[in-house]
mmCIF file of C-alpha atoms in Angstrom:
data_model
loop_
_atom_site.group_PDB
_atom_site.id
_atom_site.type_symbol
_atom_site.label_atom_id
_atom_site.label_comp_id
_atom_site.label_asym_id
_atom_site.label_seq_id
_atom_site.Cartn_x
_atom_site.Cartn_y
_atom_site.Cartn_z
ATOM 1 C CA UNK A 1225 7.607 -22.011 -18.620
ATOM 2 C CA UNK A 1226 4.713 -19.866 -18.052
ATOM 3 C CA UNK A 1227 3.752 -18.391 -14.442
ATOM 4 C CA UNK A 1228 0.614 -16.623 -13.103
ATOM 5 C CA UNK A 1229 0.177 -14.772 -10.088
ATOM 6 C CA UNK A 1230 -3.481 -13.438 -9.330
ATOM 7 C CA UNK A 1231 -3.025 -11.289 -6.267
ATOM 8 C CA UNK A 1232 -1.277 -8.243 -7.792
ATOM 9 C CA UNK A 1233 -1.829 -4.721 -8.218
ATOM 10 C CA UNK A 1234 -0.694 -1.861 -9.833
ATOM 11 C CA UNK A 1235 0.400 2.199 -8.991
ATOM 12 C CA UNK A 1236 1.203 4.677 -11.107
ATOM 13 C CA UNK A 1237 3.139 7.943 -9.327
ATOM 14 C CA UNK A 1238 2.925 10.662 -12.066
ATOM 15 C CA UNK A 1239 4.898 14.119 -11.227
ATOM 16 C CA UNK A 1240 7.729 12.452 -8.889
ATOM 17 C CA UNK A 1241 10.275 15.153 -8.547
ATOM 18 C CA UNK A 1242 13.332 14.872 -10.148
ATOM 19 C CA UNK A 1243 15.731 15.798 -7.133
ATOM 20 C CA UNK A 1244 17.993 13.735 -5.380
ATOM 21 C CA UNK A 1245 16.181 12.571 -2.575
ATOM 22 C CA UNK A 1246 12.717 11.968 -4.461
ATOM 23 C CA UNK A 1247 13.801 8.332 -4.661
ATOM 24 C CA UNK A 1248 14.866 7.434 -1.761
ATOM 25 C CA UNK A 1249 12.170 9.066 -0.160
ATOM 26 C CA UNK A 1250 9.819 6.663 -2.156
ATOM 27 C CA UNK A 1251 11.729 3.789 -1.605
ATOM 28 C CA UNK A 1252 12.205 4.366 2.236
ATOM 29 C CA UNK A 1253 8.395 4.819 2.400
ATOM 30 C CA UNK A 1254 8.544 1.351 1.174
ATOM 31 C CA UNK A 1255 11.585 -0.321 2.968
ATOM 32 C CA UNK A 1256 9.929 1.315 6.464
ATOM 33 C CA UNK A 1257 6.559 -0.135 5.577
ATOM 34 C CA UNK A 1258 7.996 -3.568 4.208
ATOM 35 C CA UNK A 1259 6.447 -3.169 1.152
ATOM 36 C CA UNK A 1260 7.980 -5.051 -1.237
ATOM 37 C CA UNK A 1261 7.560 -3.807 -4.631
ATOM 38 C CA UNK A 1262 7.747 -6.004 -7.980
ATOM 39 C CA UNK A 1263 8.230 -5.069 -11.460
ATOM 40 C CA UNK A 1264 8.610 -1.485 -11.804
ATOM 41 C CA UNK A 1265 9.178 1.398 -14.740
ATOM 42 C CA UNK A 1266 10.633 4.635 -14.310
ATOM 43 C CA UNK A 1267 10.234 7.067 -17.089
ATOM 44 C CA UNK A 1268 12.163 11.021 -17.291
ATOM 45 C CA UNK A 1269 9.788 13.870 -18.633
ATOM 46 C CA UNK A 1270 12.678 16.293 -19.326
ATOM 47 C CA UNK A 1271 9.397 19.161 -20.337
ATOM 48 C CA UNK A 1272 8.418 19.130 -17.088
ATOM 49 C CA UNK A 1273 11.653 17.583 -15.187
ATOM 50 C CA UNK A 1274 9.639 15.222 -13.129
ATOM 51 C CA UNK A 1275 9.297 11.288 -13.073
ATOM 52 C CA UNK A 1276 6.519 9.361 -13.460
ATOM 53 C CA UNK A 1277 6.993 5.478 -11.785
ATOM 54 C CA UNK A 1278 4.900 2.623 -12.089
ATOM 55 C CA UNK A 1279 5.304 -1.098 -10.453
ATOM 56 C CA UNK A 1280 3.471 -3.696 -9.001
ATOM 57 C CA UNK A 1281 2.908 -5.143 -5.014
ATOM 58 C CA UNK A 1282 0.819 -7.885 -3.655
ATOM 59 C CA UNK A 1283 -2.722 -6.839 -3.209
ATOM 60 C CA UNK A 1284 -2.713 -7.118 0.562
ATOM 61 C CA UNK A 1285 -0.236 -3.986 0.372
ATOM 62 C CA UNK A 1286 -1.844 -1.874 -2.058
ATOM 63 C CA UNK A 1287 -4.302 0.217 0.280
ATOM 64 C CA UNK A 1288 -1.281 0.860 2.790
ATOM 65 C CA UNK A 1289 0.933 1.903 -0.511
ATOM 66 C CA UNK A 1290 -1.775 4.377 -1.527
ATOM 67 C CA UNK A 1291 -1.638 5.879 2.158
ATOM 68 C CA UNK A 1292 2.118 5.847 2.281
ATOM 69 C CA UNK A 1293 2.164 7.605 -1.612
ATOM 70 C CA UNK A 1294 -0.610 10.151 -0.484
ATOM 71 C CA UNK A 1295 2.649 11.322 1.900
ATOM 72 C CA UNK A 1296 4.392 11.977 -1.330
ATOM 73 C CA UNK A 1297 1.914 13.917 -2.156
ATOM 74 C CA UNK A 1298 1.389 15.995 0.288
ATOM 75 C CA UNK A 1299 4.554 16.549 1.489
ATOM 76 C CA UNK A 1300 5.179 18.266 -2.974
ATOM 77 C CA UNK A 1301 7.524 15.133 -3.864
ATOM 78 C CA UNK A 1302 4.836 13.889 -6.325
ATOM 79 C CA UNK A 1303 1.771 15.351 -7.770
ATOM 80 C CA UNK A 1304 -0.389 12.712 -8.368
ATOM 81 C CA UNK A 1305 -0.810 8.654 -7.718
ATOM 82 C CA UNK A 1306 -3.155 6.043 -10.298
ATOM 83 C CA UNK A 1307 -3.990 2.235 -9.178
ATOM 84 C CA UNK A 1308 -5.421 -0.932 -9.783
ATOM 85 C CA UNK A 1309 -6.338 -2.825 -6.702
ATOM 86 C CA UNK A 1310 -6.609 -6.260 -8.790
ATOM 87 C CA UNK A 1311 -5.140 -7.413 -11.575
ATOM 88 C CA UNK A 1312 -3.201 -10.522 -12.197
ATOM 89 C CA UNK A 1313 0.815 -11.144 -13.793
ATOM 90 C CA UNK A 1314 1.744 -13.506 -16.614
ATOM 91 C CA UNK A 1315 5.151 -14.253 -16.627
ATOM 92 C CA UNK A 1316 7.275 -16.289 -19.319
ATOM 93 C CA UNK A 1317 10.448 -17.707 -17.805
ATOM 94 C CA UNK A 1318 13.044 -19.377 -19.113
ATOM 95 C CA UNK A 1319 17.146 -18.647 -20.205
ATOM 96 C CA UNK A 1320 17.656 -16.767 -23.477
ATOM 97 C CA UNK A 1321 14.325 -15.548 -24.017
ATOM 98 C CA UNK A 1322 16.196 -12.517 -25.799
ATOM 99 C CA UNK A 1323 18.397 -15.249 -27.966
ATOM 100 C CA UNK A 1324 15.672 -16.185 -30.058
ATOM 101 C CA UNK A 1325 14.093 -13.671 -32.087
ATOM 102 C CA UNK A 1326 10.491 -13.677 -32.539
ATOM 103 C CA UNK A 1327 8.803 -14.186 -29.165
ATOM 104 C CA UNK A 1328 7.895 -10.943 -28.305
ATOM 105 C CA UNK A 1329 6.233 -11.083 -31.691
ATOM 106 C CA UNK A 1330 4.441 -14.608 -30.907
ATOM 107 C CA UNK A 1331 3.741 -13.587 -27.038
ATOM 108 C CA UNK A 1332 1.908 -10.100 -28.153
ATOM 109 C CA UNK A 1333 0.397 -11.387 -31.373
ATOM 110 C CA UNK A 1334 -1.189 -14.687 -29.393
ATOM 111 C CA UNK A 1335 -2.176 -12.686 -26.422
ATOM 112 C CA UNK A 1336 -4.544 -10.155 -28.986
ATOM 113 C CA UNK A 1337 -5.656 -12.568 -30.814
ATOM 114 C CA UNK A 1338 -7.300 -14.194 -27.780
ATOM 115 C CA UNK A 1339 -8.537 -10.429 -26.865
ATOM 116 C CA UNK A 1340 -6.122 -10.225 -23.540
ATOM 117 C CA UNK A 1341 -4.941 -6.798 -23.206
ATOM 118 C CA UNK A 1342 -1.832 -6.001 -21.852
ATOM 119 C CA UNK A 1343 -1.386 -3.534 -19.098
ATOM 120 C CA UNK A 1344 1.967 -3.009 -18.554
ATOM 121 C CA UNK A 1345 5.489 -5.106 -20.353
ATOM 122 C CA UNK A 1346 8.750 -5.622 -18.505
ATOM 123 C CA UNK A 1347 11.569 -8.085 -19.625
ATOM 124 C CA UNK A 1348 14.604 -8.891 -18.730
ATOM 125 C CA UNK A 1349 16.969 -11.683 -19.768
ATOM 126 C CA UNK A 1350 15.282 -14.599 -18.261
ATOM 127 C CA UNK A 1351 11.242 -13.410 -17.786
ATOM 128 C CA UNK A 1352 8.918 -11.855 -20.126
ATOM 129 C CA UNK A 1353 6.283 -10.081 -17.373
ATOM 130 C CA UNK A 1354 3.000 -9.033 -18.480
ATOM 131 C CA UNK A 1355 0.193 -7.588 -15.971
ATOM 132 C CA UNK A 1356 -3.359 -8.287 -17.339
ATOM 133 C CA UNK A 1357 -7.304 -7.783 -16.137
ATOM 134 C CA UNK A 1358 -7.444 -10.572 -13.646
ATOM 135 C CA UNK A 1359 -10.369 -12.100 -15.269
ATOM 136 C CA UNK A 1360 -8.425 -12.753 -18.141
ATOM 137 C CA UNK A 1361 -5.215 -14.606 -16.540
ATOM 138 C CA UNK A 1362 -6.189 -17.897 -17.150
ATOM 139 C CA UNK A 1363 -6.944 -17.701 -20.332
ATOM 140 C CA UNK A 1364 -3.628 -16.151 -20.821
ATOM 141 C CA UNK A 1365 -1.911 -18.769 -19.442
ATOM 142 C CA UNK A 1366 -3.507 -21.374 -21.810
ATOM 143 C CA UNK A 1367 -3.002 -19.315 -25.276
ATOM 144 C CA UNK A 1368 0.816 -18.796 -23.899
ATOM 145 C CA UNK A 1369 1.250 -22.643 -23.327
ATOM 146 C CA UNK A 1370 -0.204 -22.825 -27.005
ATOM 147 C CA UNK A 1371 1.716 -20.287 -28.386
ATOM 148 C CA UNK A 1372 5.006 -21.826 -27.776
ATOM 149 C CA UNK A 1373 4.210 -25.290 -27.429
ATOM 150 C CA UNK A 1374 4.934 -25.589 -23.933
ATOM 151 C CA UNK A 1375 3.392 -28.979 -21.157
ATOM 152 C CA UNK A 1376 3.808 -31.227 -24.521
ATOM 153 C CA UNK A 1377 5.836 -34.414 -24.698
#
């Protein structure tokens, strides 16, 4: 099936330091705050031996997360923070997604076609999770219901 959640938004932490305790000093920011944080991406720059990290949180948390990251900050665990206040989450759900080849193909090629541009991609075995420009979520949610057929008897 296909999901849509509207009150979403979206950091980026560039320059996270790649020690030990970087983490779990971002994570306890969270855990202390209850924050709870939803898809997320962590990516190694071995030039500059630092971490960039982006996920997702309900909008009513994101202008306490960009207080709680501007600790980071300051304190020389990260260097910088990006955000979205408001965007919106597709999600494709179902067991096997990766079993059949061919829908990441028909999910990205259906989504462009309709001109709904993708933010930021995470899968796993049984969801497909794209985050999109709010205005375009419903839209998104009626091309992916095309796309593979789906609400038909």
């Amino acid at each position: 099936g296909v999901t849509a959640s509207r009150q979403e938004s979206k950091i980026t932490v560039q320059g996270l330091a790649w020690q030990k305790n970087a983490l779990a000093k971002f994570f306890s920011l969270f855990k202390e705050a209850r924050i709870e944080i939803d898809m997320l991406m962590q990516q190694f720059t071995s030039e500059t031996q630092r971490m960039d990290i982006t996920f997702t949180l309900a909008r009513a948390d994101y202008r306490r997360a960009e207080h709680l990251l501007q600790t980071l900050i300051k304190e020389g665990y990260a260097q910088t923070m990006t955000g979205v206040g408001e965007v919106a989450k597709l999600s494709i759900v179902g067991i096997g997604l990766h079993s059949h080849p061919g829908i990441m193909h028909t999910l990205f090629e259906a989504l462009g076609t309709a001109g709904i541009n993708i933010i930021l991609a995470l899968s796993s075995a049984l969801r497909i999770s794209l985050v999109v420009d709010e205005s375009q979520v419903v839209r998104g949610v009626q091309v992916l219901h095309h796309a593979f057929d789906l609400g038909k008897k």
